[in-house]
C-alpha cells in the first residue's frame, strides 16, 4: 500500500473494569503502531462507558458479584476463564481472583483530567493494571489519588473536577446507542465493536483513511465485548 496521507480520529468507548476493553485497547495500540509505520497518523479520544453505573465501591470481589448476577460461580468462572486465556495470548495477565468490583465514575474522571494534561492513555492503562493485575479498588478515591500522584496528574476527585464532562460524555454514549464495549468510532462515522483482532483494526484504519462523507453507522457487537449489564462474552 502507498504511504498513507490521511489522519484518522478514533473515539474509543470503554470501561476500566472491562477485560475485553483492556484487550481491545492493547490490540488497537499495536494496530496504530503499524498504521503510523505506513505514514498515517491517528488521533485517539478516550470516551467513558460504565458497565455497572449503579455499582457500589464496597470491596466486593468481582467473582462474587459476577456469580450473583450471572447465574452462579461456575458461570462466572467460565466467563472469566475464557477472557483470561485470550488476554494471555495478547501478553496480558488478568487476575480475577483478586479483582474488586467498583463504580468507575471517578476513574473516568481521572482519565478525563489526565487527558487534559496529556496523560489520558497513561491513566487508562494504569487503571487497567490496578484493577486486573494489582487487585486494587478503582472506585476508591484513595486509590485513585495515589494513581494520580504516580502519574503526576493534578486531580481533585473529592471535588467536582471533570464530573460534568464525564456525565455529558456518558449521556452522549447512550444517545449514540453504545451498549457494549469496547467500541471504536472512526471519524464519528464508522463503528467497530468488540475486541477485534489487530489486523482487523489496522484494516479499519486504512479503509477509513480512504472514505469520507458517509452517514454515521452504529453496529452491534461483532467481536468479544462486555455489555451494559456487565456480562462479558464467553
mmCIF file of C-alpha atoms in Angstrom:
data_model
loop_
_atom_site.group_PDB
_atom_site.id
_atom_site.type_symbol
_atom_site.label_atom_id
_atom_site.label_comp_id
_atom_site.label_asym_id
_atom_site.label_seq_id
_atom_site.Cartn_x
_atom_site.Cartn_y
_atom_site.Cartn_z
ATOM 1 C CA UNK A 1 0.000 0.000 0.000
ATOM 2 C CA UNK A 2 1.254 3.504 -0.790
ATOM 3 C CA UNK A 3 2.140 5.806 2.121
ATOM 4 C CA UNK A 4 -0.971 6.967 3.942
ATOM 5 C CA UNK A 5 -1.764 10.660 3.776
ATOM 6 C CA UNK A 6 -4.862 10.882 5.978
ATOM 7 C CA UNK A 7 -5.054 11.370 9.706
ATOM 8 C CA UNK A 8 -7.818 9.351 11.366
ATOM 9 C CA UNK A 9 -9.680 10.333 14.517
ATOM 10 C CA UNK A 10 -10.842 7.418 16.639
ATOM 11 C CA UNK A 11 -13.067 7.680 19.692
ATOM 12 C CA UNK A 12 -12.799 4.615 21.928
ATOM 13 C CA UNK A 13 -15.615 3.868 24.361
ATOM 14 C CA UNK A 14 -14.521 1.614 27.199
ATOM 15 C CA UNK A 15 -14.647 0.909 30.923
ATOM 16 C CA UNK A 16 -11.655 0.192 33.131
ATOM 17 C CA UNK A 17 -13.242 -2.936 34.660
ATOM 18 C CA UNK A 18 -13.995 -4.408 31.218
ATOM 19 C CA UNK A 19 -11.456 -7.126 30.348
ATOM 20 C CA UNK A 20 -12.281 -7.035 26.637
ATOM 21 C CA UNK A 21 -11.586 -3.295 26.725
ATOM 22 C CA UNK A 22 -8.088 -3.935 28.102
ATOM 23 C CA UNK A 23 -7.508 -6.448 25.317
ATOM 24 C CA UNK A 24 -9.086 -4.208 22.699
ATOM 25 C CA UNK A 25 -7.025 -1.169 23.659
ATOM 26 C CA UNK A 26 -3.847 -3.263 23.606
ATOM 27 C CA UNK A 27 -4.601 -4.605 20.135
ATOM 28 C CA UNK A 28 -5.577 -1.173 18.858
ATOM 29 C CA UNK A 29 -2.327 0.360 20.127
ATOM 30 C CA UNK A 30 -0.395 -2.225 18.134
ATOM 31 C CA UNK A 31 -2.509 -1.540 15.048
ATOM 32 C CA UNK A 32 -1.793 2.177 15.437
ATOM 33 C CA UNK A 33 1.950 1.494 15.542
ATOM 34 C CA UNK A 34 1.691 -0.377 12.248
ATOM 35 C CA UNK A 35 -0.505 2.327 10.717
ATOM 36 C CA UNK A 36 1.974 5.038 11.674
ATOM 37 C CA UNK A 37 4.813 2.975 10.234
ATOM 38 C CA UNK A 38 2.997 3.276 6.887
ATOM 39 C CA UNK A 39 2.904 7.054 7.171
ATOM 40 C CA UNK A 40 -0.528 7.506 8.698
ATOM 41 C CA UNK A 41 -1.452 9.287 11.899
ATOM 42 C CA UNK A 42 -4.144 8.595 14.475
ATOM 43 C CA UNK A 43 -5.805 10.912 16.962
ATOM 44 C CA UNK A 44 -7.326 8.959 19.842
ATOM 45 C CA UNK A 45 -10.108 10.308 22.049
ATOM 46 C CA UNK A 46 -10.961 8.236 25.125
ATOM 47 C CA UNK A 47 -14.686 8.099 25.884
ATOM 48 C CA UNK A 48 -16.266 6.792 29.104
ATOM 49 C CA UNK A 49 -18.736 3.950 29.462
ATOM 50 C CA UNK A 50 -19.920 2.308 32.663
ATOM 51 C CA UNK A 51 -20.736 -1.382 32.645
ATOM 52 C CA UNK A 52 -22.326 -1.095 36.082
ATOM 53 C CA UNK A 53 -23.248 2.544 36.733
ATOM 54 C CA UNK A 54 -25.184 1.605 39.864
ATOM 55 C CA UNK A 55 -22.377 -0.476 41.356
ATOM 56 C CA UNK A 56 -21.158 0.331 44.835
ATOM 57 C CA UNK A 57 -17.473 0.558 45.645
ATOM 58 C CA UNK A 58 -17.689 -1.564 48.773
ATOM 59 C CA UNK A 59 -14.831 -4.002 48.254
ATOM 60 C CA UNK A 60 -16.978 -6.822 46.844
ATOM 61 C CA UNK A 61 -14.850 -9.345 44.922
ATOM 62 C CA UNK A 62 -15.649 -9.339 41.216
ATOM 63 C CA UNK A 63 -16.068 -13.129 41.203
ATOM 64 C CA UNK A 64 -18.760 -12.927 43.895
ATOM 65 C CA UNK A 65 -20.530 -10.093 42.093
ATOM 66 C CA UNK A 66 -20.486 -11.975 38.781
ATOM 67 C CA UNK A 67 -21.671 -15.213 40.378
ATOM 68 C CA UNK A 68 -24.665 -13.455 41.908
ATOM 69 C CA UNK A 69 -25.520 -11.572 38.712
ATOM 70 C CA UNK A 70 -24.916 -14.189 36.034
ATOM 71 C CA UNK A 71 -26.122 -17.475 37.440
ATOM 72 C CA UNK A 72 -23.562 -18.870 39.819
ATOM 73 C CA UNK A 73 -19.872 -19.377 40.402
ATOM 74 C CA UNK A 74 -19.472 -21.895 37.570
ATOM 75 C CA UNK A 75 -20.863 -19.467 35.003
ATOM 76 C CA UNK A 76 -18.660 -16.661 36.331
ATOM 77 C CA UNK A 77 -15.600 -18.906 36.202
ATOM 78 C CA UNK A 78 -16.414 -19.859 32.607
ATOM 79 C CA UNK A 79 -16.816 -16.206 31.604
ATOM 80 C CA UNK A 80 -13.580 -15.049 33.178
ATOM 81 C CA UNK A 81 -11.631 -18.192 32.305
ATOM 82 C CA UNK A 82 -12.051 -17.669 28.576
ATOM 83 C CA UNK A 83 -11.198 -13.971 28.628
ATOM 84 C CA UNK A 84 -8.118 -14.670 30.769
ATOM 85 C CA UNK A 85 -6.908 -17.169 28.189
ATOM 86 C CA UNK A 86 -7.381 -14.722 25.331
ATOM 87 C CA UNK A 87 -5.664 -11.970 27.315
ATOM 88 C CA UNK A 88 -2.662 -14.202 27.946
ATOM 89 C CA UNK A 89 -2.252 -14.645 24.192
ATOM 90 C CA UNK A 90 -2.004 -10.851 23.975
ATOM 91 C CA UNK A 91 0.583 -10.714 26.753
ATOM 92 C CA UNK A 92 -1.816 -9.572 29.471
ATOM 93 C CA UNK A 93 -2.207 -11.225 32.874
ATOM 94 C CA UNK A 94 -5.709 -10.881 34.339
ATOM 95 C CA UNK A 95 -6.134 -11.839 38.000
ATOM 96 C CA UNK A 96 -9.858 -12.195 38.601
ATOM 97 C CA UNK A 97 -9.249 -13.981 41.899
ATOM 98 C CA UNK A 98 -8.298 -10.643 43.443
ATOM 99 C CA UNK A 99 -10.282 -8.196 41.284
ATOM 100 C CA UNK A 100 -12.670 -5.885 43.132
ATOM 101 C CA UNK A 101 -15.989 -4.716 41.732
ATOM 102 C CA UNK A 102 -16.199 -0.932 41.590
ATOM 103 C CA UNK A 103 -18.177 2.039 40.431
ATOM 104 C CA UNK A 104 -15.932 3.536 37.775
ATOM 105 C CA UNK A 105 -17.314 7.074 37.528
ATOM 106 C CA UNK A 106 -14.397 8.616 39.427
ATOM 107 C CA UNK A 107 -11.928 6.501 37.446
ATOM 108 C CA UNK A 108 -13.326 8.040 34.272
ATOM 109 C CA UNK A 109 -12.931 11.471 35.857
ATOM 110 C CA UNK A 110 -9.256 10.677 36.435
ATOM 111 C CA UNK A 111 -8.826 9.625 32.800
ATOM 112 C CA UNK A 112 -10.541 12.824 31.672
ATOM 113 C CA UNK A 113 -8.375 15.052 33.881
ATOM 114 C CA UNK A 114 -5.233 13.153 32.909
ATOM 115 C CA UNK A 115 -6.158 13.601 29.259
ATOM 116 C CA UNK A 116 -6.316 17.351 29.739
ATOM 117 C CA UNK A 117 -2.719 17.081 30.961
ATOM 118 C CA UNK A 118 -1.570 14.884 28.085
ATOM 119 C CA UNK A 119 -1.643 11.634 30.063
ATOM 120 C CA UNK A 120 -5.035 10.122 29.318
ATOM 121 C CA UNK A 121 -3.796 6.833 27.899
ATOM 122 C CA UNK A 122 -1.230 6.500 30.686
ATOM 123 C CA UNK A 123 -4.046 6.853 33.202
ATOM 124 C CA UNK A 124 -6.221 4.349 31.344
ATOM 125 C CA UNK A 125 -3.551 1.645 31.351
ATOM 126 C CA UNK A 126 -2.646 2.400 34.970
ATOM 127 C CA UNK A 127 -6.277 1.788 35.889
ATOM 128 C CA UNK A 128 -6.431 -1.425 33.856
ATOM 129 C CA UNK A 129 -3.348 -2.704 35.700
ATOM 130 C CA UNK A 130 -4.679 -1.564 39.058
ATOM 131 C CA UNK A 131 -7.913 -3.493 38.570
ATOM 132 C CA UNK A 132 -6.821 -6.569 36.654
ATOM 133 C CA UNK A 133 -3.284 -7.130 37.970
ATOM 134 C CA UNK A 134 -2.932 -5.459 41.353
ATOM 135 C CA UNK A 135 -6.359 -6.178 42.835
ATOM 136 C CA UNK A 136 -6.960 -2.534 43.737
ATOM 137 C CA UNK A 137 -10.359 -0.916 44.152
ATOM 138 C CA UNK A 138 -10.512 1.563 41.267
ATOM 139 C CA UNK A 139 -13.674 3.008 42.775
ATOM 140 C CA UNK A 140 -11.754 4.165 45.834
ATOM 141 C CA UNK A 141 -10.792 7.820 45.772
ATOM 142 C CA UNK A 142 -7.802 6.998 47.954
ATOM 143 C CA UNK A 143 -6.554 4.506 45.363
ATOM 144 C CA UNK A 144 -7.263 6.946 42.547
ATOM 145 C CA UNK A 145 -5.417 9.741 44.349
ATOM 146 C CA UNK A 146 -2.346 7.514 44.662
ATOM 147 C CA UNK A 147 -2.504 6.647 40.970
ATOM 148 C CA UNK A 148 -2.843 10.332 40.098
ATOM 149 C CA UNK A 149 0.223 11.119 42.191
ATOM 150 C CA UNK A 150 2.219 8.351 40.494
ATOM 151 C CA UNK A 151 1.181 9.743 37.110
ATOM 152 C CA UNK A 152 1.949 13.298 38.266
ATOM 153 C CA UNK A 153 -1.584 14.312 37.338
ATOM 154 C CA UNK A 154 -3.470 17.030 39.180
ATOM 155 C CA UNK A 155 -6.910 15.641 40.009
ATOM 156 C CA UNK A 156 -9.168 16.809 42.834
ATOM 157 C CA UNK A 157 -11.569 13.893 42.920
ATOM 158 C CA UNK A 158 -13.029 14.962 46.258
ATOM 159 C CA UNK A 159 -14.484 17.942 44.414
ATOM 160 C CA UNK A 160 -16.322 18.038 41.105
ATOM 161 C CA UNK A 161 -13.339 18.246 38.743
ATOM 162 C CA UNK A 162 -14.228 16.511 35.483
ATOM 163 C CA UNK A 163 -17.594 15.257 36.737
ATOM 164 C CA UNK A 164 -19.818 17.316 34.445
ATOM 165 C CA UNK A 165 -17.754 16.430 31.374
ATOM 166 C CA UNK A 166 -17.892 12.705 32.169
ATOM 167 C CA UNK A 167 -21.657 12.818 32.745
ATOM 168 C CA UNK A 168 -22.098 14.565 29.407
ATOM 169 C CA UNK A 169 -19.993 12.003 27.558
ATOM 170 C CA UNK A 170 -21.813 9.105 29.228
ATOM 171 C CA UNK A 171 -25.088 10.632 28.029
ATOM 172 C CA UNK A 172 -23.647 11.013 24.533
ATOM 173 C CA UNK A 173 -22.705 7.331 24.536
ATOM 174 C CA UNK A 174 -26.281 6.374 25.407
ATOM 175 C CA UNK A 175 -27.622 8.692 22.706
ATOM 176 C CA UNK A 176 -25.315 7.092 20.157
ATOM 177 C CA UNK A 177 -26.622 3.683 21.136
ATOM 178 C CA UNK A 178 -23.461 2.283 22.673
ATOM 179 C CA UNK A 179 -24.492 -0.829 24.606
ATOM 180 C CA UNK A 180 -21.283 -2.858 24.677
ATOM 181 C CA UNK A 181 -17.604 -2.061 24.881
ATOM 182 C CA UNK A 182 -15.004 -1.656 23.609
ATOM 183 C CA UNK A 183 -16.385 0.341 20.715
ATOM 184 C CA UNK A 184 -14.170 2.133 18.215
ATOM 185 C CA UNK A 185 -15.800 5.049 16.393
ATOM 186 C CA UNK A 186 -13.776 6.146 13.371
ATOM 187 C CA UNK A 187 -14.215 9.768 12.261
ATOM 188 C CA UNK A 188 -17.587 9.888 14.006
ATOM 189 C CA UNK A 189 -18.968 7.691 11.224
ATOM 190 C CA UNK A 190 -17.854 4.066 11.271
ATOM 191 C CA UNK A 191 -18.271 1.946 14.398
ATOM 192 C CA UNK A 192 -16.337 -1.246 15.070
ATOM 193 C CA UNK A 193 -17.420 -3.040 18.217
ATOM 194 C CA UNK A 194 -15.615 -5.582 20.330
ATOM 195 C CA UNK A 195 -12.008 -6.599 20.903
ATOM 196 C CA UNK A 196 -11.272 -7.132 17.239
ATOM 197 C CA UNK A 197 -8.015 -8.705 16.038
ATOM 198 C CA UNK A 198 -5.116 -6.341 15.442
ATOM 199 C CA UNK A 199 -5.251 -6.929 11.682
ATOM 200 C CA UNK A 200 -8.948 -6.018 11.601
ATOM 201 C CA UNK A 201 -8.317 -2.758 13.430
ATOM 202 C CA UNK A 202 -5.448 -1.892 11.100
ATOM 203 C CA UNK A 203 -7.646 -2.601 8.085
ATOM 204 C CA UNK A 204 -10.336 -0.347 9.554
ATOM 205 C CA UNK A 205 -7.847 2.499 9.939
ATOM 206 C CA UNK A 206 -6.701 2.089 6.350
ATOM 207 C CA UNK A 207 -10.242 1.888 4.985
ATOM 208 C CA UNK A 208 -11.490 4.914 6.909
ATOM 209 C CA UNK A 209 -8.498 6.914 5.680
ATOM 210 C CA UNK A 210 -9.873 6.403 2.171
ATOM 211 C CA UNK A 211 -13.513 7.195 2.934
ATOM 212 C CA UNK A 212 -15.240 10.446 3.873
ATOM 213 C CA UNK A 213 -18.717 11.881 3.964
ATOM 214 C CA UNK A 214 -20.581 8.699 4.843
ATOM 215 C CA UNK A 215 -23.545 8.608 7.208
ATOM 216 C CA UNK A 216 -22.977 7.708 10.841
ATOM 217 C CA UNK A 217 -23.247 3.988 11.446
ATOM 218 C CA UNK A 218 -23.649 2.055 14.670
ATOM 219 C CA UNK A 219 -23.250 -1.685 14.826
ATOM 220 C CA UNK A 220 -23.960 -4.469 17.249
ATOM 221 C CA UNK A 221 -21.005 -6.158 18.892
ATOM 222 C CA UNK A 222 -19.161 -8.098 16.242
ATOM 223 C CA UNK A 223 -16.198 -9.014 18.416
ATOM 224 C CA UNK A 224 -15.783 -10.030 22.042
ATOM 225 C CA UNK A 225 -17.206 -7.374 24.321
ATOM 226 C CA UNK A 226 -18.839 -6.648 27.675
ATOM 227 C CA UNK A 227 -22.404 -5.353 27.564
ATOM 228 C CA UNK A 228 -24.230 -2.744 29.600
ATOM 229 C CA UNK A 229 -25.316 -5.395 32.102
ATOM 230 C CA UNK A 230 -21.676 -6.156 32.825
ATOM 231 C CA UNK A 231 -21.803 -9.521 31.036
ATOM 232 C CA UNK A 232 -18.609 -10.358 29.161
ATOM 233 C CA UNK A 233 -18.742 -12.608 26.099
ATOM 234 C CA UNK A 234 -17.656 -16.212 26.569
#
